[in-house]
Coordinates of C-alpha atoms in Angstrom, one line a residue:
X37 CA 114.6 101.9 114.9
X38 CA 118.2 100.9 114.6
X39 CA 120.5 103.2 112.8
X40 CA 120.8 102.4 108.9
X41 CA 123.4 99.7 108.6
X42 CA 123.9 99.2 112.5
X43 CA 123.2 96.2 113.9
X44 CA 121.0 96.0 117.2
X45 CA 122.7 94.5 120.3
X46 CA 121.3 91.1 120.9
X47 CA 119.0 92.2 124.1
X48 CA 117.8 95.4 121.7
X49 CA 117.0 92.5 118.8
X50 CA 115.2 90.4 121.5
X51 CA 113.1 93.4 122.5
X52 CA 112.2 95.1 118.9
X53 CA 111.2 91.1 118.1
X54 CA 109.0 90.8 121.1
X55 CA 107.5 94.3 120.1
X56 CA 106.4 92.9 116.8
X57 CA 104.9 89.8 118.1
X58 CA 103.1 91.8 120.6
X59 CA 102.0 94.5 118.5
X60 CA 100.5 91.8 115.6
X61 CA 98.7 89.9 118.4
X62 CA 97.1 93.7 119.4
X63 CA 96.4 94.9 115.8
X64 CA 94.8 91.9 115.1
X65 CA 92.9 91.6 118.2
X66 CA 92.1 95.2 118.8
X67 CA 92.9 97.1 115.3
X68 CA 95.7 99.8 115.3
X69 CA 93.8 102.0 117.6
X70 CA 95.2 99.4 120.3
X71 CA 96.9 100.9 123.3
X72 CA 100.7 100.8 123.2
X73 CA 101.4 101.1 126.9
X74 CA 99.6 97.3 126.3
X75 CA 101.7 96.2 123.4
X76 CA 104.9 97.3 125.6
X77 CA 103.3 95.2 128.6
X78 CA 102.7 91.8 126.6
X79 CA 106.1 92.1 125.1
X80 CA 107.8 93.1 128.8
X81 CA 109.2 96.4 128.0
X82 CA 108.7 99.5 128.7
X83 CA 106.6 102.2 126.7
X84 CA 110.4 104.1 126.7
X85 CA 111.6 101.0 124.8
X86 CA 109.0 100.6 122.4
X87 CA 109.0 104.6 121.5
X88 CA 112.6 104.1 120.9
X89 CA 112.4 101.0 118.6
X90 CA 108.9 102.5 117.2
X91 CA 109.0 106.4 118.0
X92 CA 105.5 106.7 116.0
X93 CA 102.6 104.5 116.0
X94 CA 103.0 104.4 111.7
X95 CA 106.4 103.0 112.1
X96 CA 105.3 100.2 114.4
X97 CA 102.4 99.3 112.1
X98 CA 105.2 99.5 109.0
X99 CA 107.6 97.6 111.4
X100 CA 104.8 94.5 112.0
X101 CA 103.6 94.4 108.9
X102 CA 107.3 93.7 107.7
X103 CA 107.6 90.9 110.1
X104 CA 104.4 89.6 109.7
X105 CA 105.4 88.7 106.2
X106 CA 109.1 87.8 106.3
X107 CA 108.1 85.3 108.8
X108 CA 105.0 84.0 106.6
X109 CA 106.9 83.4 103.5
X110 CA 109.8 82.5 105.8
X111 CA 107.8 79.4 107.1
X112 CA 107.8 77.5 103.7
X113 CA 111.5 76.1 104.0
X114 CA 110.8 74.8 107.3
X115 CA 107.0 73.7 106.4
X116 CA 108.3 71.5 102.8
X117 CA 111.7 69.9 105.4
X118 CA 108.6 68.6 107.9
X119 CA 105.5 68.3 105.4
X120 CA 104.4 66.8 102.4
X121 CA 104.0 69.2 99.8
X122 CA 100.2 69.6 99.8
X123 CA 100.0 69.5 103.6
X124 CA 102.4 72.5 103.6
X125 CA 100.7 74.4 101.1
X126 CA 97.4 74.7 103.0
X127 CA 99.1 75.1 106.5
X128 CA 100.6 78.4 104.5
X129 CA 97.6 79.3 103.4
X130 CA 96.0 79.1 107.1
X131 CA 98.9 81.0 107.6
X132 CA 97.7 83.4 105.4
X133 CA 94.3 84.4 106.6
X134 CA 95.5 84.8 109.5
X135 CA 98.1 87.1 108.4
X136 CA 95.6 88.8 106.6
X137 CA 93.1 89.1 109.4
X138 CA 95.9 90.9 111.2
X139 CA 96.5 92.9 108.6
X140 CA 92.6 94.4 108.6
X141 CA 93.3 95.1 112.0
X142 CA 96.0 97.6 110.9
X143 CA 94.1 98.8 107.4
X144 CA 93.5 102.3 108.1
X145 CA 97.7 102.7 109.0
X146 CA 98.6 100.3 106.8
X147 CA 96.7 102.0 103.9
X148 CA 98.6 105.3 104.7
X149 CA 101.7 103.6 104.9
X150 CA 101.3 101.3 101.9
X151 CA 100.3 104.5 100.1
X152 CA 103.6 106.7 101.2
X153 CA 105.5 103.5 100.3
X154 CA 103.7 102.0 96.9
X155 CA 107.4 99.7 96.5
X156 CA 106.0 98.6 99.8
X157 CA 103.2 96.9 98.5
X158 CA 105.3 95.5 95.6
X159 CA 108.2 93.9 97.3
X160 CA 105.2 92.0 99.9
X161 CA 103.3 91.0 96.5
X162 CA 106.4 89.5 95.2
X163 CA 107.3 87.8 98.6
X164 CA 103.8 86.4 98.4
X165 CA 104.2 84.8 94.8
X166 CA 107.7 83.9 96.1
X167 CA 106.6 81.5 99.0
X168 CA 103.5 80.4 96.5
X169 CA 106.1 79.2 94.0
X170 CA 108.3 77.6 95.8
X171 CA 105.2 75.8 97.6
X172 CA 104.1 74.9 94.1
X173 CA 107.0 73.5 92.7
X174 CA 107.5 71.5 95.8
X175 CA 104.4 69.8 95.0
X176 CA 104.7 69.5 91.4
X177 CA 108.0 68.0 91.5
X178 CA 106.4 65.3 94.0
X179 CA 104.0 65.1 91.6
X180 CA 101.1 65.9 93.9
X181 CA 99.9 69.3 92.8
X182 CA 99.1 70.4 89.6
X183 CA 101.6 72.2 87.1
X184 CA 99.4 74.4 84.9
X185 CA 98.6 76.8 88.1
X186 CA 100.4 80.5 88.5
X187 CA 101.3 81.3 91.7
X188 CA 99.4 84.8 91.3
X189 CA 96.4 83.2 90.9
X190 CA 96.5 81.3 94.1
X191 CA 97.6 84.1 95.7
X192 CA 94.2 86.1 94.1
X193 CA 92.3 83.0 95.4
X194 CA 93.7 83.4 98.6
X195 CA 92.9 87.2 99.0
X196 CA 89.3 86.1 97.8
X197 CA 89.1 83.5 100.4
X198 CA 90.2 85.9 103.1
X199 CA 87.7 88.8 102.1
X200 CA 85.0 85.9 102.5
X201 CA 85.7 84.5 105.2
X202 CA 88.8 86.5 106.9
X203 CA 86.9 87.9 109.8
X204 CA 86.9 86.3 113.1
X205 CA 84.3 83.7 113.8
X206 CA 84.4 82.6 110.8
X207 CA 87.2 80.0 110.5
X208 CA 85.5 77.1 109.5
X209 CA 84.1 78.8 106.7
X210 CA 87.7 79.4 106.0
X211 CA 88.8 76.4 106.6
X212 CA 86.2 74.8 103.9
X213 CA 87.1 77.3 101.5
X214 CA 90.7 76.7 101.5
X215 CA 90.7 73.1 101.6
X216 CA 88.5 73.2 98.2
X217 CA 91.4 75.5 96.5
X218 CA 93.9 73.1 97.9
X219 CA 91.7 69.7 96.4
X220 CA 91.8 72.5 93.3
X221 CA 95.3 72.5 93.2
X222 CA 96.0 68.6 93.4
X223 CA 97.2 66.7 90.3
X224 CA 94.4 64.2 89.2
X225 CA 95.8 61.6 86.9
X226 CA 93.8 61.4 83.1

């Protein structure tokens, strides 16, 4: 990874991004067991380039997971400019699943790593209830969602919605599920 407080050149950003990309559409496919000669292929590097970026296969998983959900919570700006409250809320949340469908793929790793690194699991918690909130309030101040729901519980809802149903082949399940926490979720006039 880059040195602490050194920025990457912008053809060392490009590859480390493509890495990421590559390696989330492996773990999730394949689990962390998947070959990284194959993660360097679909992101057009070479294996030199990805053990430089990601010089153990922990790092990498760390490094993805990161991404994974700075770009999920970083969606929701762009979703409420584009959507309607509501409609953004539950494209997040099939953002979600499948975030945390990738995220099975990398337990075992993850688990270690989450484990070494318990501010880890914190700061993504936090980032979670962030992106719920702000989703929320969107919604409540166009008076389409509810405003006596916590973001925490949504995002518990969520988790229970994706051990349910977060498995592949199972997305219409999914699907079902989360559109009845989002009909949940909608203001209903007295």
């Amino acid at each position: 990874m880059a040195e602490e407080g050194k920025p990457l050149r912008a053809d060392a950003r490009l590859n480390q991004d493509r890495l990421l990309e590559a390696a989330a559409r492996a773990f999730a496919r394949e689990g962390v067991g998947a070959s990284l000669k194959a993660v360097a292929k679909d992101a057009g590097v070479g294996i030199g380039t990805l053990y430089r970026r990601f010089p153990t296969r922990e790092t990498l998983v760390e490094a993805t997971y990161r991404n994974e959900v700075a770009r999920l919570c970083g969606s929701v700006p762009d979703l409420l400019e584009t959507t309607d409250p509501a409609d953004a809320l539950r494209i997040w949340m099939d953002r979600f699943v499948a975030f945390m469908a990738a995220k099975h793929g990398m337990a075992d790793t993850l688990k270690a790593v989450l484990t070494a690194d318990g501010d880890l699991r914190m700061r993504t918690r936090d980032l979670l209830t962030d992106a719920l909130e702000t989703l929320l309030s969107a919604g409540i101040a166009k008076g389409v969602l509810r405003r006596d729901v916590d973001a925490n519980d949504v995002l518990m809802g969520l988790g229970g919605v994706t051990l349910i149903a977060g498995e592949p082949g199972q997305e219409a399940l999914a699907s079902r599920l989360l559109n009845l926490l989002v009909d949940g979720l909608r203001y209903q006039s007295p």
